Coordinates of C-alpha atoms in Angstrom, one line a residue:
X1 CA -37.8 -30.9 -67.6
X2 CA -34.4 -30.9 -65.3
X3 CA -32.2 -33.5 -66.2
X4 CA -29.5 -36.0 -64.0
X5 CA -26.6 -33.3 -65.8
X6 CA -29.1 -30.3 -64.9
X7 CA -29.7 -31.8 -61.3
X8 CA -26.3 -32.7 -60.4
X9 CA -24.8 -29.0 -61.2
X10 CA -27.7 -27.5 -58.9
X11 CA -27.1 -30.4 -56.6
X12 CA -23.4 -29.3 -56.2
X13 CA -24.2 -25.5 -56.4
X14 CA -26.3 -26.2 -53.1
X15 CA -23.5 -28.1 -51.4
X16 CA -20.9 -24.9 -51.6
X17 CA -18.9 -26.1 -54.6
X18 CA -18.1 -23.0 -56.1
X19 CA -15.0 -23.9 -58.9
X20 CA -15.1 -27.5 -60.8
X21 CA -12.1 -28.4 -63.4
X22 CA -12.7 -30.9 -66.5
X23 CA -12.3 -31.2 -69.8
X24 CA -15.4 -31.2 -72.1
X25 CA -15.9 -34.7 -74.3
X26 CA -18.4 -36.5 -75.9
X27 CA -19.6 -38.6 -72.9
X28 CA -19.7 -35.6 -70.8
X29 CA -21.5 -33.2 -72.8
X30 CA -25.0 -33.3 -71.1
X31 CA -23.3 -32.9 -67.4
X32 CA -22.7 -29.8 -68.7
X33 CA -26.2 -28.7 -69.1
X34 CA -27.0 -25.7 -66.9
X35 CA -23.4 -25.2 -65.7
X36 CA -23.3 -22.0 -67.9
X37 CA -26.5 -20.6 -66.1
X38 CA -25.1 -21.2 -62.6
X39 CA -22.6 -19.6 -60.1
X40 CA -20.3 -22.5 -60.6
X41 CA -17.1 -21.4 -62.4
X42 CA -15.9 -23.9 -64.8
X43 CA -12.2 -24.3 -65.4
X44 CA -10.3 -25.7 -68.1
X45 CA -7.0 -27.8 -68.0
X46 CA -5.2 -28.8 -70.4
X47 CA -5.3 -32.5 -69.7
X48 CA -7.4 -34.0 -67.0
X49 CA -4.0 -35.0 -64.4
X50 CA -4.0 -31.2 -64.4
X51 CA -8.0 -31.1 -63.5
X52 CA -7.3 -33.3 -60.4
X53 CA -3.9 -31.5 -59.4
X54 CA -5.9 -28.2 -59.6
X55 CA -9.2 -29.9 -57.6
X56 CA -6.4 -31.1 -55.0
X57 CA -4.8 -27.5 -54.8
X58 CA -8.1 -26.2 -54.6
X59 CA -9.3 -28.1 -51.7
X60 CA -6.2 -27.6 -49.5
X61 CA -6.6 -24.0 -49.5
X62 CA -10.4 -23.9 -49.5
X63 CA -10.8 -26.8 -47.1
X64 CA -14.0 -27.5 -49.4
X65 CA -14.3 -30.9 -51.7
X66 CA -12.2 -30.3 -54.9
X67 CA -14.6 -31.1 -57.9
X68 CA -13.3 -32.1 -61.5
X69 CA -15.2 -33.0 -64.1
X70 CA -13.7 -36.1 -66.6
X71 CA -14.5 -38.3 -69.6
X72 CA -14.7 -41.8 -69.2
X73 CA -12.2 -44.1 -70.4
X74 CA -9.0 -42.0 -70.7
X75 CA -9.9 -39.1 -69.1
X76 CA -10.7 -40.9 -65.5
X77 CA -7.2 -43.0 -65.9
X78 CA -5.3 -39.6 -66.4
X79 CA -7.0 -38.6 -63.1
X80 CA -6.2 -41.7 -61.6
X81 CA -2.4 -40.3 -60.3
X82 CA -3.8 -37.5 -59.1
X83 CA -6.7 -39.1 -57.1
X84 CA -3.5 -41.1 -55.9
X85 CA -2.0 -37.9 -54.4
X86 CA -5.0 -36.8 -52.6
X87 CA -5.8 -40.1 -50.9
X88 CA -1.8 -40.2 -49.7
X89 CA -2.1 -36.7 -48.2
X90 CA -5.9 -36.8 -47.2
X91 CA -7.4 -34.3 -49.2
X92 CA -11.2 -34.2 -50.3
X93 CA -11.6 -34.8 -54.1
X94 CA -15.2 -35.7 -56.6
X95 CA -14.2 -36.8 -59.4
X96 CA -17.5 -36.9 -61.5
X97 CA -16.8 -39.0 -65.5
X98 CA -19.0 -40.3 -67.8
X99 CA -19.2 -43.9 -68.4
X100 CA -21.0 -45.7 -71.1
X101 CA -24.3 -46.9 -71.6
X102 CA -25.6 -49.4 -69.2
X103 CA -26.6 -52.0 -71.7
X104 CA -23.2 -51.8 -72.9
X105 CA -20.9 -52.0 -69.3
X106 CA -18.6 -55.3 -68.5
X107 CA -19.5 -56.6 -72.1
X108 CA -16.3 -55.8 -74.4
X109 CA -18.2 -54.6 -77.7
X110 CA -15.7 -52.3 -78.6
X111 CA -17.3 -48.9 -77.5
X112 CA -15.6 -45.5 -77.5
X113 CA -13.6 -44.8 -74.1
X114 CA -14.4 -48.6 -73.3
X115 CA -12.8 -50.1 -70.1
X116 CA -13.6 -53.8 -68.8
X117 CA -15.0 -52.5 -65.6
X118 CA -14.5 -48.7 -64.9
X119 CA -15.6 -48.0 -61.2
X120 CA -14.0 -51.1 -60.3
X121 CA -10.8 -49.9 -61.4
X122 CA -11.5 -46.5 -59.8
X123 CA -12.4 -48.2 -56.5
X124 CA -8.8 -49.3 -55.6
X125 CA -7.7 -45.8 -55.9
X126 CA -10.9 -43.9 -54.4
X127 CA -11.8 -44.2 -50.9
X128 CA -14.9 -45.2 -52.8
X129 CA -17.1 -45.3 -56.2
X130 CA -20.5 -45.0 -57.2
X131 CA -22.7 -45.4 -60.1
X132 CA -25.7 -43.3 -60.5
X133 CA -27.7 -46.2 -62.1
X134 CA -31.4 -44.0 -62.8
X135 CA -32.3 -40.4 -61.8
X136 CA -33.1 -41.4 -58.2
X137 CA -29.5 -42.7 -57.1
X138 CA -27.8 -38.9 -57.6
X139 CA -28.5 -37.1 -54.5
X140 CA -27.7 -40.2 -52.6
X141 CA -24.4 -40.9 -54.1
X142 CA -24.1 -37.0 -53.4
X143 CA -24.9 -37.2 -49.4
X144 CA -22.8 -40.3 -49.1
X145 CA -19.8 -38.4 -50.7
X146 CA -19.9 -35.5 -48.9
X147 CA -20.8 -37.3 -45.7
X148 CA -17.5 -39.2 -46.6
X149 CA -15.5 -35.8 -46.5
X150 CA -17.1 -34.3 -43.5
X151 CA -16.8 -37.6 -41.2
X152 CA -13.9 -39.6 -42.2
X153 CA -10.6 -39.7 -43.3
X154 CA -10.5 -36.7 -46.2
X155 CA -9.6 -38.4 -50.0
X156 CA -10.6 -38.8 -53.4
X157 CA -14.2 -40.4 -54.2
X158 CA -16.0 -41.0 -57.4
X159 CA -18.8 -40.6 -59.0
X160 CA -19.9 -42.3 -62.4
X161 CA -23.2 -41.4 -65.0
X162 CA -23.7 -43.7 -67.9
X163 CA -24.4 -41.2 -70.9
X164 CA -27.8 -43.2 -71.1
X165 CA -28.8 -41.9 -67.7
X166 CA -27.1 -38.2 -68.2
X167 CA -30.3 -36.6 -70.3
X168 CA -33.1 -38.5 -68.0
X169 CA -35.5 -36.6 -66.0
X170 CA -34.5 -36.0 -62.6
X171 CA -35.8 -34.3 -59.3
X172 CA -33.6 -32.4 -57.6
X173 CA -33.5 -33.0 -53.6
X174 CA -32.2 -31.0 -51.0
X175 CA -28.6 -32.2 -49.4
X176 CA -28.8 -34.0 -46.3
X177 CA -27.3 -32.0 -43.3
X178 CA -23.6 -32.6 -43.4
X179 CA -22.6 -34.2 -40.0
X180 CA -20.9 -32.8 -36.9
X181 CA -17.4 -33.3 -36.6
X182 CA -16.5 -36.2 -34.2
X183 CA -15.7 -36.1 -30.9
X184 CA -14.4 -38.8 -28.3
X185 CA -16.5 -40.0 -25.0
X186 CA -15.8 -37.4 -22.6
X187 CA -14.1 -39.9 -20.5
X188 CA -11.4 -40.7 -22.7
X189 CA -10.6 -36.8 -23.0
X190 CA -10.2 -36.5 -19.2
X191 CA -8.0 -39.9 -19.0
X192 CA -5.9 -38.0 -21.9
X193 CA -5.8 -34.6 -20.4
X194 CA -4.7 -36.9 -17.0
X195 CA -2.2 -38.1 -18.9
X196 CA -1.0 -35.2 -20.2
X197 CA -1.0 -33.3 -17.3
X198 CA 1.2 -35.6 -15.6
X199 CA 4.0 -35.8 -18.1
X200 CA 7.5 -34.3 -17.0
X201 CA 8.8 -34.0 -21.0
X202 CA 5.3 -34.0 -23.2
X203 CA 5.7 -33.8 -26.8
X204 CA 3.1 -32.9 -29.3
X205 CA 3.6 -34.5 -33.1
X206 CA 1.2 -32.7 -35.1
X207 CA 0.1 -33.3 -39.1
X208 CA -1.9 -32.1 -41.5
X209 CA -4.9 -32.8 -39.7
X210 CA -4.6 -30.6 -37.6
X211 CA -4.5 -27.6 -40.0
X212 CA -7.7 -26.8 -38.7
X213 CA -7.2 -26.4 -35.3
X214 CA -3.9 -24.1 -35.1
X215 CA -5.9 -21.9 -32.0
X216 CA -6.6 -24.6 -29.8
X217 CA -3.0 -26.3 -30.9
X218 CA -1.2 -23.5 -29.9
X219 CA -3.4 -23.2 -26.3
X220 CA -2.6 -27.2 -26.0
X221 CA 1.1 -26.6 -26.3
X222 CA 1.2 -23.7 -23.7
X223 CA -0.7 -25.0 -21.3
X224 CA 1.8 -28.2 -21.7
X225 CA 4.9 -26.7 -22.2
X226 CA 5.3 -28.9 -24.6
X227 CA 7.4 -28.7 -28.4
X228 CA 5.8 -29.1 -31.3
X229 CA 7.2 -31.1 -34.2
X230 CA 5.5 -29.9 -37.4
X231 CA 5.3 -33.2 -40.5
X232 CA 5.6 -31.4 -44.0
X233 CA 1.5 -30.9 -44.1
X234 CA 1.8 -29.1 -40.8
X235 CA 4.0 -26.3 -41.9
X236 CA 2.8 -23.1 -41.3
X237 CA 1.2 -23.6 -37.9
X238 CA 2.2 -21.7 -35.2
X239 CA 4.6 -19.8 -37.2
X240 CA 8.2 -18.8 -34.9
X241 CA 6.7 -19.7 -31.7
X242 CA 9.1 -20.7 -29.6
X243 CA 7.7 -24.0 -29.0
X244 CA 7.5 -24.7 -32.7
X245 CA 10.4 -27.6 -34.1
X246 CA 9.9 -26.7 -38.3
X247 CA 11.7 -29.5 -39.0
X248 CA 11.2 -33.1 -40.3
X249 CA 11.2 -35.8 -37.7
X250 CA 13.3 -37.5 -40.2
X251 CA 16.2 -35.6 -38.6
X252 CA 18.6 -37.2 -35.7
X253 CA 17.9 -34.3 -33.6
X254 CA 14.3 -34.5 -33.9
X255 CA 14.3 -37.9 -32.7
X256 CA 16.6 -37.3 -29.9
X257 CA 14.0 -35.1 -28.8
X258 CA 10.8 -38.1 -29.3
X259 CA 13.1 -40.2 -27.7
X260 CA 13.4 -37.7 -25.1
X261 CA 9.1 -37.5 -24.1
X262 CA 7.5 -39.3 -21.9
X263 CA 4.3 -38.6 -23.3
X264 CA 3.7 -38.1 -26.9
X265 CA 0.4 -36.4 -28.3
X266 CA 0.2 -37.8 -32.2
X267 CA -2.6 -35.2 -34.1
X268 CA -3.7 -36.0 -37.2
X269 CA -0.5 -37.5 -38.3
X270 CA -0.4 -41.4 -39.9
X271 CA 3.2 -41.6 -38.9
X272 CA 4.7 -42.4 -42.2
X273 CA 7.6 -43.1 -43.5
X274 CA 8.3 -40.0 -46.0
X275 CA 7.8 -37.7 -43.1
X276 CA 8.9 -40.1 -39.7
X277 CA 11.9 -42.2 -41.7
X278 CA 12.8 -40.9 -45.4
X279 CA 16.0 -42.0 -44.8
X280 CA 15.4 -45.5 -44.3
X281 CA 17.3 -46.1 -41.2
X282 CA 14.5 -48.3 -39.2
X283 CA 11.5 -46.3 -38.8
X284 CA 10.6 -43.6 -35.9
X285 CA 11.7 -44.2 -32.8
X286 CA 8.9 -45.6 -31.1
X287 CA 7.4 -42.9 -28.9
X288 CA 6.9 -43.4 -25.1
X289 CA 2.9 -43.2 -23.9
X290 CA 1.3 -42.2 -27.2
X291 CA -2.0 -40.6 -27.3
X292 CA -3.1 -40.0 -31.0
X293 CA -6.0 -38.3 -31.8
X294 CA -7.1 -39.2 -35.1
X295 CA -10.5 -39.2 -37.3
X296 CA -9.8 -42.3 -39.3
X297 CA -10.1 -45.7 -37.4
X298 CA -8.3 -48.2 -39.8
X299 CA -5.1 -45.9 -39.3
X300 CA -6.0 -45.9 -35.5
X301 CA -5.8 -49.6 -36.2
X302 CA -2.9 -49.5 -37.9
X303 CA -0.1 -47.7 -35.4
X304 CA -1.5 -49.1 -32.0
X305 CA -1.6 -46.4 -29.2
X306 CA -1.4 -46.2 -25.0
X307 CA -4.5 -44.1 -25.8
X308 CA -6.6 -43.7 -29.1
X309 CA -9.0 -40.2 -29.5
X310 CA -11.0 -41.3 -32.5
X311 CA -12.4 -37.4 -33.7
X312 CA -11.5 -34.6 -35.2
X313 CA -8.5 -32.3 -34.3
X314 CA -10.8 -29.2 -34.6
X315 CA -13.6 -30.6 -31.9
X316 CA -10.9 -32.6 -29.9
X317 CA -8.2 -30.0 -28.8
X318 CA -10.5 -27.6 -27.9
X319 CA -11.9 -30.4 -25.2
X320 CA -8.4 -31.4 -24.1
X321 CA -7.5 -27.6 -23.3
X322 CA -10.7 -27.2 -21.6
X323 CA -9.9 -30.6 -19.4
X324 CA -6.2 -29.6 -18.6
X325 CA -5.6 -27.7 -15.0
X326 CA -3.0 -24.7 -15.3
X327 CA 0.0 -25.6 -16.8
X328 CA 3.4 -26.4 -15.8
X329 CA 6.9 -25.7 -17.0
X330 CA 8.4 -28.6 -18.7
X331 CA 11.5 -27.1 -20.0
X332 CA 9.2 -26.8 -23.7
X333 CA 10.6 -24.3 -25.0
X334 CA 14.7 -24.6 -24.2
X335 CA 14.0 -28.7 -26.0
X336 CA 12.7 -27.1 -29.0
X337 CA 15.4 -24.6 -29.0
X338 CA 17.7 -27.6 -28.8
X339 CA 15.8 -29.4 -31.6
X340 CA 16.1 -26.4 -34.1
X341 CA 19.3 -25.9 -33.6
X342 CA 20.3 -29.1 -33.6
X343 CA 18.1 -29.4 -37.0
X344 CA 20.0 -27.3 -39.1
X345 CA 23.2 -27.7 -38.2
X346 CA 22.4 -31.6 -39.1
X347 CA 21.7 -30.3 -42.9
X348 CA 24.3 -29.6 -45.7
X349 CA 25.3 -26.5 -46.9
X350 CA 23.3 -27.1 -50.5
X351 CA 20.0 -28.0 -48.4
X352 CA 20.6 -24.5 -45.9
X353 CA 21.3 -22.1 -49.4
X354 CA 17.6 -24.0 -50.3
X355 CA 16.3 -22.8 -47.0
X356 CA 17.6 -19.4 -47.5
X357 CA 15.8 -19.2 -50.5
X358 CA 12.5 -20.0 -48.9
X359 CA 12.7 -17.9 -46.3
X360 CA 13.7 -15.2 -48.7
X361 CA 10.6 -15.2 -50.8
X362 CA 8.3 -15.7 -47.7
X363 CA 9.1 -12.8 -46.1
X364 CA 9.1 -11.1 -49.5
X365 CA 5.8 -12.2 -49.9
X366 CA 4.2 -12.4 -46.1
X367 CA 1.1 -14.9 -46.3
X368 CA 2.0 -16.6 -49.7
X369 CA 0.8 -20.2 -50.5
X370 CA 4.0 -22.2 -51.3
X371 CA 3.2 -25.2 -54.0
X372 CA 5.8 -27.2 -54.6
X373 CA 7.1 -30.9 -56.6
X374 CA 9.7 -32.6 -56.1
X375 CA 12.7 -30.9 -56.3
X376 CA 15.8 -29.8 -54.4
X377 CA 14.7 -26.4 -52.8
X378 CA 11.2 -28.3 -51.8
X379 CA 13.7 -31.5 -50.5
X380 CA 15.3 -28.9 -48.8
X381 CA 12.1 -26.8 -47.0
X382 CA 10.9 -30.8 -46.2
X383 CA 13.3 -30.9 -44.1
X384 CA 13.5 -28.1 -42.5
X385 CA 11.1 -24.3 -43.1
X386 CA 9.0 -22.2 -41.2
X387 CA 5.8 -21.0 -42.8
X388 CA 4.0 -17.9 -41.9
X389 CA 0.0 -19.3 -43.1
X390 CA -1.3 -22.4 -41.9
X391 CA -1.7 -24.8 -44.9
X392 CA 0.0 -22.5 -47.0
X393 CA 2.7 -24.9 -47.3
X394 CA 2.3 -28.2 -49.3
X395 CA 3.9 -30.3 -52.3
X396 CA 3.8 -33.8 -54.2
X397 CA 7.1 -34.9 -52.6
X398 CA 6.2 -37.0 -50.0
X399 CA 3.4 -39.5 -49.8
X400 CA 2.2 -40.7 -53.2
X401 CA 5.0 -38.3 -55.1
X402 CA 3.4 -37.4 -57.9
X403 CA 5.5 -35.4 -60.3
X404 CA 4.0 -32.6 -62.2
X405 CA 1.9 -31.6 -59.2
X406 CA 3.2 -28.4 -58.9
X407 CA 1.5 -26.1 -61.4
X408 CA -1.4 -26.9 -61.4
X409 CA -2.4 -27.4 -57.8
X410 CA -0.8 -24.0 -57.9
X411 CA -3.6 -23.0 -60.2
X412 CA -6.5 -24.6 -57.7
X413 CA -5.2 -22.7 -54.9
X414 CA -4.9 -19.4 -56.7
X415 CA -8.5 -19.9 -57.1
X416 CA -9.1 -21.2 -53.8
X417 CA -7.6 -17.9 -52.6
X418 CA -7.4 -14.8 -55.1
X419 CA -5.9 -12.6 -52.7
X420 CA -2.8 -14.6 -51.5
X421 CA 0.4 -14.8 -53.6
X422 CA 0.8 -18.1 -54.9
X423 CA 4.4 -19.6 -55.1
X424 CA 5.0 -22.2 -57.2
X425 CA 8.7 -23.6 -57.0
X426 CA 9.2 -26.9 -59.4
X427 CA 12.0 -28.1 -60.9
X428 CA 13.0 -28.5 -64.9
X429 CA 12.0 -31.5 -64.9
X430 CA 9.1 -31.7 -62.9
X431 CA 7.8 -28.8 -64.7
X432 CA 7.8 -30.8 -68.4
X433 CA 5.1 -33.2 -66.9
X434 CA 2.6 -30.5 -66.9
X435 CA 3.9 -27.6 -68.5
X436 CA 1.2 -27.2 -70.7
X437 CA -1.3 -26.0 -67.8
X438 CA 0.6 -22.2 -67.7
X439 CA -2.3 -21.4 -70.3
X440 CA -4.7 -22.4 -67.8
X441 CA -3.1 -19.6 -65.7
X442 CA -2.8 -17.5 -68.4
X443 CA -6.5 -17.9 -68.9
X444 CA -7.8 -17.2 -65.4
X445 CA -5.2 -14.4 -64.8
X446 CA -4.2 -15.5 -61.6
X447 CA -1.4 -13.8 -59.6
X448 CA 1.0 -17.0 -59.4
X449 CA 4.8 -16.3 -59.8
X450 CA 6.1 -19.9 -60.7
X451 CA 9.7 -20.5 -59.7
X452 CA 11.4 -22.6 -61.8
X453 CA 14.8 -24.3 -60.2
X454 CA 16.6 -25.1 -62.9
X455 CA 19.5 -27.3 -62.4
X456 CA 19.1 -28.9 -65.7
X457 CA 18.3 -32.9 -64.7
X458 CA 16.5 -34.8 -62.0
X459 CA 19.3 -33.8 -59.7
X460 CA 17.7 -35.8 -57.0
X461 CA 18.0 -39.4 -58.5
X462 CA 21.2 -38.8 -60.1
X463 CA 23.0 -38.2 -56.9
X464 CA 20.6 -41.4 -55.6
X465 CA 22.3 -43.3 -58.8
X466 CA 25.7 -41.7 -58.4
X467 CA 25.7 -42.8 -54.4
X468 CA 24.7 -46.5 -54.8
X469 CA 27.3 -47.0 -57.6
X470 CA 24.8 -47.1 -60.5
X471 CA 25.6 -45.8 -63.9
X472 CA 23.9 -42.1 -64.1
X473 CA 21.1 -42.6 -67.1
X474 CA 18.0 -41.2 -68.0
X475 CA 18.6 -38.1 -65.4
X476 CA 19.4 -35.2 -67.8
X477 CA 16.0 -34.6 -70.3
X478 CA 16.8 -31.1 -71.7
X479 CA 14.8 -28.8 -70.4
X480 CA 13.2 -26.2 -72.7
X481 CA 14.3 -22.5 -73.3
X482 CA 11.8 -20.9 -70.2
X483 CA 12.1 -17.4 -71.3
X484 CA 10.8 -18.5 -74.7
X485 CA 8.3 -20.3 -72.7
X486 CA 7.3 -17.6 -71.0
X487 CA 6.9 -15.2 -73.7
X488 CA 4.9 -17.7 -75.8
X489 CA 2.3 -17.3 -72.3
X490 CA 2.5 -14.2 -72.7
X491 CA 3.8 -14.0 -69.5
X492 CA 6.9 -11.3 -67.6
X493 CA 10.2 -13.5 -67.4
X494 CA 13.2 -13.0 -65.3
X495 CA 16.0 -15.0 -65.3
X496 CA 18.5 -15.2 -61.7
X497 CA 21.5 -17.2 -60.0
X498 CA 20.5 -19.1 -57.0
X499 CA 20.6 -16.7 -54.0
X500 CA 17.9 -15.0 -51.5
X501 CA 18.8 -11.8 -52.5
X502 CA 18.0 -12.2 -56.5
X503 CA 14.8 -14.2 -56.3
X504 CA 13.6 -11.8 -53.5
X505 CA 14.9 -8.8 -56.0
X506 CA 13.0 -11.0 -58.9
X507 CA 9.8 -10.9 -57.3
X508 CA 9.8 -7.4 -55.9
X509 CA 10.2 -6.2 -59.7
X510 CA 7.1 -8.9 -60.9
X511 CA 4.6 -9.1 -58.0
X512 CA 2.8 -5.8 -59.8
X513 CA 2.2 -7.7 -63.3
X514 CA -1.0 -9.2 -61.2
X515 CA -1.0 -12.2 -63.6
X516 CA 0.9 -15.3 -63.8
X517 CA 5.0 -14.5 -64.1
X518 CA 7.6 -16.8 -64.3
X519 CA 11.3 -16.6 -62.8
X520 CA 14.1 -19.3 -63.5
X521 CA 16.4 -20.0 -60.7
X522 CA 19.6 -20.9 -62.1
X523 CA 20.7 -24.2 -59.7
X524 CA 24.1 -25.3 -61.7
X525 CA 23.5 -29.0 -63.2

């Protein structure tokens, strides 16, 4: 007999997952039936936010669904903030947790794990929850899921077994055909690529979904002459072109040059605030005949365009370059020149020695994957940094903001990608959240060198306190002795002062260990 546990791990072995991250409890014991006897590799965290931190890491660099595996009760709410981060920054995430016995749901008896009303609490977080309610409801919920990842907006989405149901008999059905990626009418790519063609001072703002695409983006921007302004999930594509802007739109400069198009291209990019306005000072500067191509239609809905592309960036750039006659030169590459410098000129000296940093360790480390939380060197590459990989640059400080992000999404993309250096840079403090999850690292043996800037506080919102004239308090936890830290993970230490030259030394020295290492950036505080 193959049971609802037994079916679902074949059921995801035949969709492509490959890496799934969970905790082991009670209530989940028979959805571990036959995961041993598969090809699925089953990782252990330390706690479940670390399970979906490391399914969100994985996904980002795989570009497959991130899979954890959770209790019910408290180990879906722990998973809850990190479901929060992936439906900010659009990435696919299953989350598949016990839940109690049917007879038992919504009725308040008292019951191990017990919630009032489980899914329904998951449901405001997930793009959307299920219950498999007998044997025959799993490959369903299944299809729908990964239908969900392949057609829409990207996100978190549930999946819930009642233990009761978990050791039932179950067939196991093959996975409906994932679907196509979508594509506008071809009419409304030729009245873009009209549009586009026409424009004296085109401007392309691109996002992370466009990651994807970074061929057809770069032939789009040639053949337009047209700069490219890069959000924080962008970074990485089209790495030192001269039509590349690196830099946040955030930025004066930057929005001297929006303001500045008369037509703007908007690719896989919601327009938010943490990347458009993260200084509060009124929002973006409306852009001038906006064409957005985007796959979701409630955030289509939600910033009104000249012209809406509902598809995917992948299937949709390649038609708008195919639609566009020979380019023309638009002055492109002299107003991103303009933009750059006008970028980093507009930052402070602390936020340029942050930059230095991060362009010391990429180029000591060509084709890294840089993980990051929120803290000052991260605040700093935000705002302005050039990446050298596609998606291999991402972090928890804009969007939902999730602290303790950093290590272990850096753990899911290790695994996501065994043969790129992973860097994970995370503050002192940010670090404490999830500290515990080295071990993971430690367990797997994966080549991550995890950067620790150390400036002794939440540097960040003390200066935010100091500035508004509010008492500093609650900014300066003591961070623990890293070196001791390290050792206890059995893991190589080094110890250097903030500057290019000694964390590029640091890591020359370490990158042969071929495990995890750890180096602790001395930032003052």
């Amino acid at each position: 007999m193959t049971t609802v546990g037994e079916a679902l791990v074949k059921s995801l072995e035949a969709r492509g997952v490959r890496v799934v991250f969970g905790i082991p409890g009670v209530h989940t014991v028979e959805l571990y039936r036959g995961l041993a006897g598969s090809s699925i590799r089953h990782v252990t965290p330390r706690h479940e936010q670390g399970a979906g931190f490391m399914a969100d890491g994985y996904a980002r660099v795989s570009g497959q669904p991130g899979v954890a595996f959770v209790i019910t009760g408290p180990g879906l709410t722990n998973t809850l903030t990190p479901m929060g981060q992936a439906r900010a920054d659009s990435v696919p995430m299953l989350v598949l947790s016990g839940v109690n016995r049917r007879d038992t749901l919504g009725k308040g008896l008292g019951h191990l794990h017990e919630l009032p009303d489980q899914r329904g609490m998951t449901a405001l977080v997930a793009l959307s929850s299920e219950r498999v309610e007998d044997p025959t409801t799993l490959s369903p919920a299944l299809d729908r899921a990964f239908a969900g990842f392949a057609t829409g907006r990207p996100g978190p989405r549930h999946i819930e077994v009642p233990t009761d149901v978990m050791g039932l008999a179950a067939a196991t059905a093959a996975p409906q055909p994932v679907p196509e990626p979508l594509l506008p009418a071809a009419g409304t790519i030729a009245e873009a690529a009209a549009r586009l063609a026409g424009a004296k001072t085109p401007l392309i703002l691109v996002g992370g979904g466009a990651l994807k695409a970074e061929a057809a983006l770069r032939a789009l921007a040639e053949a337009l002459d047209a700069p490219v302004v890069q959000t924080v999930n962008a970074r990485g594509l089209m790495h030192r072109h001269p039509l590349t802007v690196p830099a946040s739109p955030s930025l004066e400069p930057v929005r001297d040059l929006i303001r500045g198009a008369d037509t703007v291209l908007a690719i896989g990019t919601e327009l938010g605030p943490t990347d458009y306005d993260m200084y509060g000072r009124g929002g973006l500067p409306w852009p001038k005949g906006l064409i957005r191509v985007e796959v979701d239609a409630a955030q289509l809905a939600r910033h009104p365009a000249d012209l809406a592309l509902h598809g995917h960036a992948e299937a949709v750039l390649p038609a708008l370059v195919a639609a566009l006659p020979d380019g023309t030169a638009t002055g492109g590459a002299a107003r991103a020149e303009t933009a750059r410098k006008g970028a980093l000129a507009a930052l402070d000296d602390t936020t340029r020695a942050g930059i230095a940093v991060l362009n010391a360790v990429r180029d000591t480390l060509p084709g890294s994957i840089f993980v990051g939380d929120s803290t000052q060197a991260i605040y700093a590459g935000n705002l302005y940094y050039d990446h050298d990989r596609p998606g291999g640059w991402f972090n928890a400080a804009t969007g939902f903001g999730a602290l303790g992000y950093a290590i272990p999404a850096a753990i899911g993309a290790a695994l996501a990608d065994p043969r790129a250096p992973v860097i994970c840079l995370v503050g002192d403090g940010g670090a404490q959240f999830t500290l515990p999850e080295l071990m993971t690292a430690v367990d797997e043996n994966l080549p991550i060198a995890f950067l620790i800037w150390n400036n002794h506080a939440y540097g960040e919102i003390a200066a935010s306190m100091d500035a508004v004239g509010v008492s500093v308090i609650g900014c300066h936890p003591t961070p623990p002795d890293f070196k001791a830290v390290a050792q206890s993970c059995r893991m190589l230490f080094r110890r250097v002062e903030m500057s290019p030259e000694s964390v590029a030394e640091a890591l020359r020295d370490l990158r042969s260990a071929g495990g995890p290492v750890m180096i602790e950036i001395d930032a003052g505080g």
